[in-house]
PDB file of C-alpha atoms in Angstrom:
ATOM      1  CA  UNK A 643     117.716  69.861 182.054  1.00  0.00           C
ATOM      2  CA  UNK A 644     117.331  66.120 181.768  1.00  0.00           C
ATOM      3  CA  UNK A 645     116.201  64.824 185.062  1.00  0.00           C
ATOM      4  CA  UNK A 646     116.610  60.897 186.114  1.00  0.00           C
ATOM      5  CA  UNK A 647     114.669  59.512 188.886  1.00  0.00           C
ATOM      6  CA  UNK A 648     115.938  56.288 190.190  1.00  0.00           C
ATOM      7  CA  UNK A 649     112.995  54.815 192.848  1.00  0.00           C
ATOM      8  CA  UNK A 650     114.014  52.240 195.173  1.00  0.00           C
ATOM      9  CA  UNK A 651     110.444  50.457 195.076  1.00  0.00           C
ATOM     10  CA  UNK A 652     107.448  50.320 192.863  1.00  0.00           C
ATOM     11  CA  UNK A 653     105.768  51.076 195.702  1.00  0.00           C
ATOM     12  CA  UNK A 654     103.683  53.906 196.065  1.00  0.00           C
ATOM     13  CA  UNK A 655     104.311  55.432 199.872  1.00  0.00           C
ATOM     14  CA  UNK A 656     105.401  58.132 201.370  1.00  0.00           C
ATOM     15  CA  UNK A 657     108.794  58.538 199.386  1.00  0.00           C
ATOM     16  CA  UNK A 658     106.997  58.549 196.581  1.00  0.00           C
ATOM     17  CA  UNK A 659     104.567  61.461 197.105  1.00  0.00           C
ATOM     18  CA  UNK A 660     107.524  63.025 198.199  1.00  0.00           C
ATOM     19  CA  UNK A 661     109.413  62.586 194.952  1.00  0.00           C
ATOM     20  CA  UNK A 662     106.272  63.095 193.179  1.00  0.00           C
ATOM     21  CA  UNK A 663     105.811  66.303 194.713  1.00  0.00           C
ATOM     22  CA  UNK A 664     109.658  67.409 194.045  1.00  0.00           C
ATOM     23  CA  UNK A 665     109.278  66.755 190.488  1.00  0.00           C
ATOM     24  CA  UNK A 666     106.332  68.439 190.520  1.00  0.00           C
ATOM     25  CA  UNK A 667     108.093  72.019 190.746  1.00  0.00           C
ATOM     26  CA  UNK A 668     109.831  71.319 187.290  1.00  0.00           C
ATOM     27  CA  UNK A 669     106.606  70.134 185.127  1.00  0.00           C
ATOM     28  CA  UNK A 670     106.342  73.910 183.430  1.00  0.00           C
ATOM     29  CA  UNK A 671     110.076  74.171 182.063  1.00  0.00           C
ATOM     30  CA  UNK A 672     111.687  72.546 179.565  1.00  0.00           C
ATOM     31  CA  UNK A 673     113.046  69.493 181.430  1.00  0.00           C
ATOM     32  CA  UNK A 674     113.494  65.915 180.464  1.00  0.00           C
ATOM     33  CA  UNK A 675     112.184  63.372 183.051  1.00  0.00           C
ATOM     34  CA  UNK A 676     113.371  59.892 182.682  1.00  0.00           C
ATOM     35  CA  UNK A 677     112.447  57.350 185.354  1.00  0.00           C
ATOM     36  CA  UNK A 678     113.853  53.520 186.396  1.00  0.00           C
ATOM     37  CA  UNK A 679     111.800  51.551 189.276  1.00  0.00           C
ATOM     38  CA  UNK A 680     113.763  48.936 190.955  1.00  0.00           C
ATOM     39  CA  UNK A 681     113.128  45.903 190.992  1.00  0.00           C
ATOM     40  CA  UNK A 682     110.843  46.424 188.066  1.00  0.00           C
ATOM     41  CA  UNK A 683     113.708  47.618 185.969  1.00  0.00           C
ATOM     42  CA  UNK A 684     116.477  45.686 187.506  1.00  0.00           C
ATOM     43  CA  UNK A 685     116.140  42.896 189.124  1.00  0.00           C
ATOM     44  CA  UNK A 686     119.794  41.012 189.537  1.00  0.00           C
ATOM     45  CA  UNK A 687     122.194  40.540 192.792  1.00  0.00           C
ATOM     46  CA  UNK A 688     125.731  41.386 192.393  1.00  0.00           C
ATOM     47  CA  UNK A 689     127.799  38.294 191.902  1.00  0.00           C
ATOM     48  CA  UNK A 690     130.663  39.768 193.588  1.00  0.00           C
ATOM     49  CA  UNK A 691     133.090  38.718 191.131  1.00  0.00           C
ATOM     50  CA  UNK A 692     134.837  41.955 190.224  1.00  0.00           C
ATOM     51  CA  UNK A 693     134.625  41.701 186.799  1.00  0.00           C
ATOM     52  CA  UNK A 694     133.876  44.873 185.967  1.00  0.00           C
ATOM     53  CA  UNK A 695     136.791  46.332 188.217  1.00  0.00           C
ATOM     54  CA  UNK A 696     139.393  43.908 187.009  1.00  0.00           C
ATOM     55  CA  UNK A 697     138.206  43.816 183.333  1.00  0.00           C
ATOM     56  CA  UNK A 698     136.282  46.038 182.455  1.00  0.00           C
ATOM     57  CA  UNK A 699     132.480  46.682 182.863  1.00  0.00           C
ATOM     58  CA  UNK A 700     131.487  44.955 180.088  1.00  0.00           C
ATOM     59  CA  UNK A 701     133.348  41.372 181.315  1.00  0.00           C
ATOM     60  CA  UNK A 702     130.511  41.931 184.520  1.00  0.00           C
ATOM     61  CA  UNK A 703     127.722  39.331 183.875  1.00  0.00           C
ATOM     62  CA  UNK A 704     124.646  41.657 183.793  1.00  0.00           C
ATOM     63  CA  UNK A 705     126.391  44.192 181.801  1.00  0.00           C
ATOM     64  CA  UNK A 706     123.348  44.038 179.175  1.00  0.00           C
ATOM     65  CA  UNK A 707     121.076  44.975 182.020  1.00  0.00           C
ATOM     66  CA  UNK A 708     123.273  47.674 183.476  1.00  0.00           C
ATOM     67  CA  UNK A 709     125.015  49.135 180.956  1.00  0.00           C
ATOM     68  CA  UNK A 710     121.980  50.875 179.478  1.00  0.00           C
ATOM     69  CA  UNK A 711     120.954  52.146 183.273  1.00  0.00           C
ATOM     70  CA  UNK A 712     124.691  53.841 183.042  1.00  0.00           C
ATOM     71  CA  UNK A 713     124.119  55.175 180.031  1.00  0.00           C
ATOM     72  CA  UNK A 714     120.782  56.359 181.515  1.00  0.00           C
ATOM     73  CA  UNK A 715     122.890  58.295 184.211  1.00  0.00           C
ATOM     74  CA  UNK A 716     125.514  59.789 181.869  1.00  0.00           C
ATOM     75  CA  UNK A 717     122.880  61.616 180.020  1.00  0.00           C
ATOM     76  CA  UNK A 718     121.137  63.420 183.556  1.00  0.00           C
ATOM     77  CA  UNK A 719     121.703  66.189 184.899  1.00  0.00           C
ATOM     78  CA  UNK A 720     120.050  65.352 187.835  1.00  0.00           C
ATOM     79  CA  UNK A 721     119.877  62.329 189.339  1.00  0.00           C
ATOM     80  CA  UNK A 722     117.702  61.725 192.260  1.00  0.00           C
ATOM     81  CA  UNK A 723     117.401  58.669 194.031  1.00  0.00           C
ATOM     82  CA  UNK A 724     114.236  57.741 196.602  1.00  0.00           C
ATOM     83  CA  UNK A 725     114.171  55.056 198.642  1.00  0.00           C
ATOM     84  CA  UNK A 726     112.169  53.948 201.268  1.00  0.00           C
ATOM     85  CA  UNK A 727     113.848  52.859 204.166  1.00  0.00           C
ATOM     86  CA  UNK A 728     114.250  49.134 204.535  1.00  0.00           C
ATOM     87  CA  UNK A 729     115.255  47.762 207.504  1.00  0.00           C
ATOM     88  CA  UNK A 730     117.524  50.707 208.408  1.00  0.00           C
ATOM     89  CA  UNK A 731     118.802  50.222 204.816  1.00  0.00           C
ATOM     90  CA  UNK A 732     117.916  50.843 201.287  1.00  0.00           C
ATOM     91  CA  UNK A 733     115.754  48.984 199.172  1.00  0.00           C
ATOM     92  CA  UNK A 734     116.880  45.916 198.363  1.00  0.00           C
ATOM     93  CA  UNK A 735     116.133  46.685 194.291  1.00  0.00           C
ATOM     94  CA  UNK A 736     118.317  49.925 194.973  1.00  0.00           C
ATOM     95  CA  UNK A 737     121.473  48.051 196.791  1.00  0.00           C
ATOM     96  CA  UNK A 738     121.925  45.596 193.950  1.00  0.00           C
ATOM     97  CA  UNK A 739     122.117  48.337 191.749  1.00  0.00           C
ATOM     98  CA  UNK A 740     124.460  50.391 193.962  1.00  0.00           C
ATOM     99  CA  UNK A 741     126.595  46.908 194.197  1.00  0.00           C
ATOM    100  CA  UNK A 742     126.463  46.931 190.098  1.00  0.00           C
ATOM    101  CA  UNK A 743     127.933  50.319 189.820  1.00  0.00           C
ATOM    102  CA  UNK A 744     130.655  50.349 192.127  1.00  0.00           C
ATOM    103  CA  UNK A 745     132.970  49.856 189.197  1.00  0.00           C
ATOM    104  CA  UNK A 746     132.307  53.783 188.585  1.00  0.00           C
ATOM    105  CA  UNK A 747     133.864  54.829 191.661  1.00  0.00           C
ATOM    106  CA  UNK A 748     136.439  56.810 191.691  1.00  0.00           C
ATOM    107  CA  UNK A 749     139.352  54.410 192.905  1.00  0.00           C
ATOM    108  CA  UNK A 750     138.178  52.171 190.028  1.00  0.00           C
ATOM    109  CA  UNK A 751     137.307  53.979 187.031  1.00  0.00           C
ATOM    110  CA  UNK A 752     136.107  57.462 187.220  1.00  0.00           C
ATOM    111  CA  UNK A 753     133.601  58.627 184.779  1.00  0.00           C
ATOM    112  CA  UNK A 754     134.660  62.409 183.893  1.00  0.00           C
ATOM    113  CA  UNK A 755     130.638  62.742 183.054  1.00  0.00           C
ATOM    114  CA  UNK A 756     130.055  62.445 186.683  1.00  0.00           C
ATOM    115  CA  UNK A 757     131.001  65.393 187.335  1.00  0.00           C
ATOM    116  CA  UNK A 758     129.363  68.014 186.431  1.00  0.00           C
ATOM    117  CA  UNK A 759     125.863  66.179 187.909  1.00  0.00           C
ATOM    118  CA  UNK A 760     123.998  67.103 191.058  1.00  0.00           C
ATOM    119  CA  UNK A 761     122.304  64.442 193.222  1.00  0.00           C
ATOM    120  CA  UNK A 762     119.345  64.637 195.087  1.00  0.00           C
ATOM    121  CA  UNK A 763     118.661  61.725 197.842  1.00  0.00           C
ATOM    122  CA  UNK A 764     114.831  61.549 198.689  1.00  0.00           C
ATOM    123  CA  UNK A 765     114.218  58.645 201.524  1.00  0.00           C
ATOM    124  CA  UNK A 766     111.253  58.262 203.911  1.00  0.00           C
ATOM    125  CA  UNK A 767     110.753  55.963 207.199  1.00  0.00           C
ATOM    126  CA  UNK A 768     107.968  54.875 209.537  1.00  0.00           C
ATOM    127  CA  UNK A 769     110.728  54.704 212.488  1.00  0.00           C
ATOM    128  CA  UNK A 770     114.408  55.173 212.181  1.00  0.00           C
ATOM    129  CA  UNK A 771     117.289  55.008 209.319  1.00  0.00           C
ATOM    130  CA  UNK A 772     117.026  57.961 207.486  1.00  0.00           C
ATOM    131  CA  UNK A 773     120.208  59.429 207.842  1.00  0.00           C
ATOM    132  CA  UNK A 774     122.188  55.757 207.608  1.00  0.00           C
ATOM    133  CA  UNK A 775     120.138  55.706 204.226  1.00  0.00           C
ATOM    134  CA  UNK A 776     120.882  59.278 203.259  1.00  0.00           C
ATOM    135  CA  UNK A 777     124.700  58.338 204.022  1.00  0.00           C
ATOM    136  CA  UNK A 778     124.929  54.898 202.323  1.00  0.00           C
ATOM    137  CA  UNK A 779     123.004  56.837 198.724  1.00  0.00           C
ATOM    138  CA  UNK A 780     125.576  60.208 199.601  1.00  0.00           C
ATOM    139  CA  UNK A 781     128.893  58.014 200.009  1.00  0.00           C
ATOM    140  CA  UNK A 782     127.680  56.129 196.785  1.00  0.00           C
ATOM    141  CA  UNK A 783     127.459  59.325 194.655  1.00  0.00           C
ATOM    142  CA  UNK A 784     130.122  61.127 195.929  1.00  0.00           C
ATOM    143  CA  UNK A 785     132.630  58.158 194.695  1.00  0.00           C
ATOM    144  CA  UNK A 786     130.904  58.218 191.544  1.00  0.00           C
ATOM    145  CA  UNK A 787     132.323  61.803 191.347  1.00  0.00           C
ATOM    146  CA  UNK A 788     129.420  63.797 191.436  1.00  0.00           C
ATOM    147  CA  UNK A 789     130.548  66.841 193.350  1.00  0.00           C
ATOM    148  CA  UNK A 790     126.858  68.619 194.823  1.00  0.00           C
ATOM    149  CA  UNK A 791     124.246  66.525 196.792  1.00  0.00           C
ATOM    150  CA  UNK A 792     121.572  67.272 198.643  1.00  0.00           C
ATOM    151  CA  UNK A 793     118.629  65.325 200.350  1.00  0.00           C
ATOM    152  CA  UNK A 794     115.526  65.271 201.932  1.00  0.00           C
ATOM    153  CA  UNK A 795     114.957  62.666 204.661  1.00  0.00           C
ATOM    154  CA  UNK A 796     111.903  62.538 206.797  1.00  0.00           C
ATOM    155  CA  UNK A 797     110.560  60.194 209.301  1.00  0.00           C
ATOM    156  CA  UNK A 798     107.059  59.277 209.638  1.00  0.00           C
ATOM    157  CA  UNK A 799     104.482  57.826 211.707  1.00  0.00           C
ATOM    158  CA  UNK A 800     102.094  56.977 209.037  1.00  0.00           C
ATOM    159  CA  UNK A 801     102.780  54.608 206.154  1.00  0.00           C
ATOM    160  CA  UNK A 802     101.204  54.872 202.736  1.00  0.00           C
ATOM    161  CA  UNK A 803     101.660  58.252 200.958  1.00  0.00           C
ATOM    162  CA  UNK A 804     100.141  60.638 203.869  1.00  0.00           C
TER     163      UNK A 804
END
């Protein structure tokens, strides 16, 4: 199984030992673990121009930068995303990517690969947000057509990977 983590910060917190510990359970088979860490990997805003809906992907001005992260996707099995909770939000490394691949949904232009994936939402707070998180990643996924999702939300009152 190939297995692609996207991680909402470089960070290394509480999401992240979570994650770490998820992944974890598949070191001894014969998986495939790919990994991107926004911003690290992607660092660029949405323009908002609708390229990509209106002309195609690769008329979007990052495509360059995102059409090898889509590619990236394509080949999982599994994605999983974990974010930390931002301001009762996502990171904001993981929204301009969600903003970049809107042009996958569904209503736009479906990508048959989508679905036959299964997401897994990881996200972690010191207060509250979880489940507005968990819902903005879940909508996300489920109009890029992948058809099983599950997630693991907790919230915390200790920061830093306890």
């Amino acid at each position: 199984m190939r297995i692609l983590t996207i991680i909402g910060t470089p960070h290394k917190g509480n999401t992240r030992a979570i994650t770490d510990l998820f992944l974890k359970e598949f070191e001894d088979t014969n998986n495939l673990f790919d990994e991107i860490v926004l911003p690290n990997d992607f660092q660029e805003f949405c323009y908002g121009c609708a390229n990509c809906i209106l002309n195609g992907e690769e008329k979007c001005p990052h495509f360059h930068l995102v059409n090898p992260i889509i590619e990236r996707i394509e080949k999982a099995d599994l994605i999983i995303i974990a974010t930390p909770v931002f301001v009762m939000s996502c990171s904001s490394g993981l929204k301009a990517l969600l903003d970049h691949l809107a042009y996958i949904w569904l209503v736009h232009r479906p990508k048959e690969s989508m679905f036959k994936k299964v997401g897994f939402i990881i996200t972690s707070a010191g207060g509250s947000g979880v489940k507005d998180t968990v819902r903005l990643i879940k909508n996300n996924m489920f109009y890029w057509g992948v058809p099983t999702i599950y997630h693991y939300g907790v919230t915390t009152m200790k920061m830093g990977g306890n």
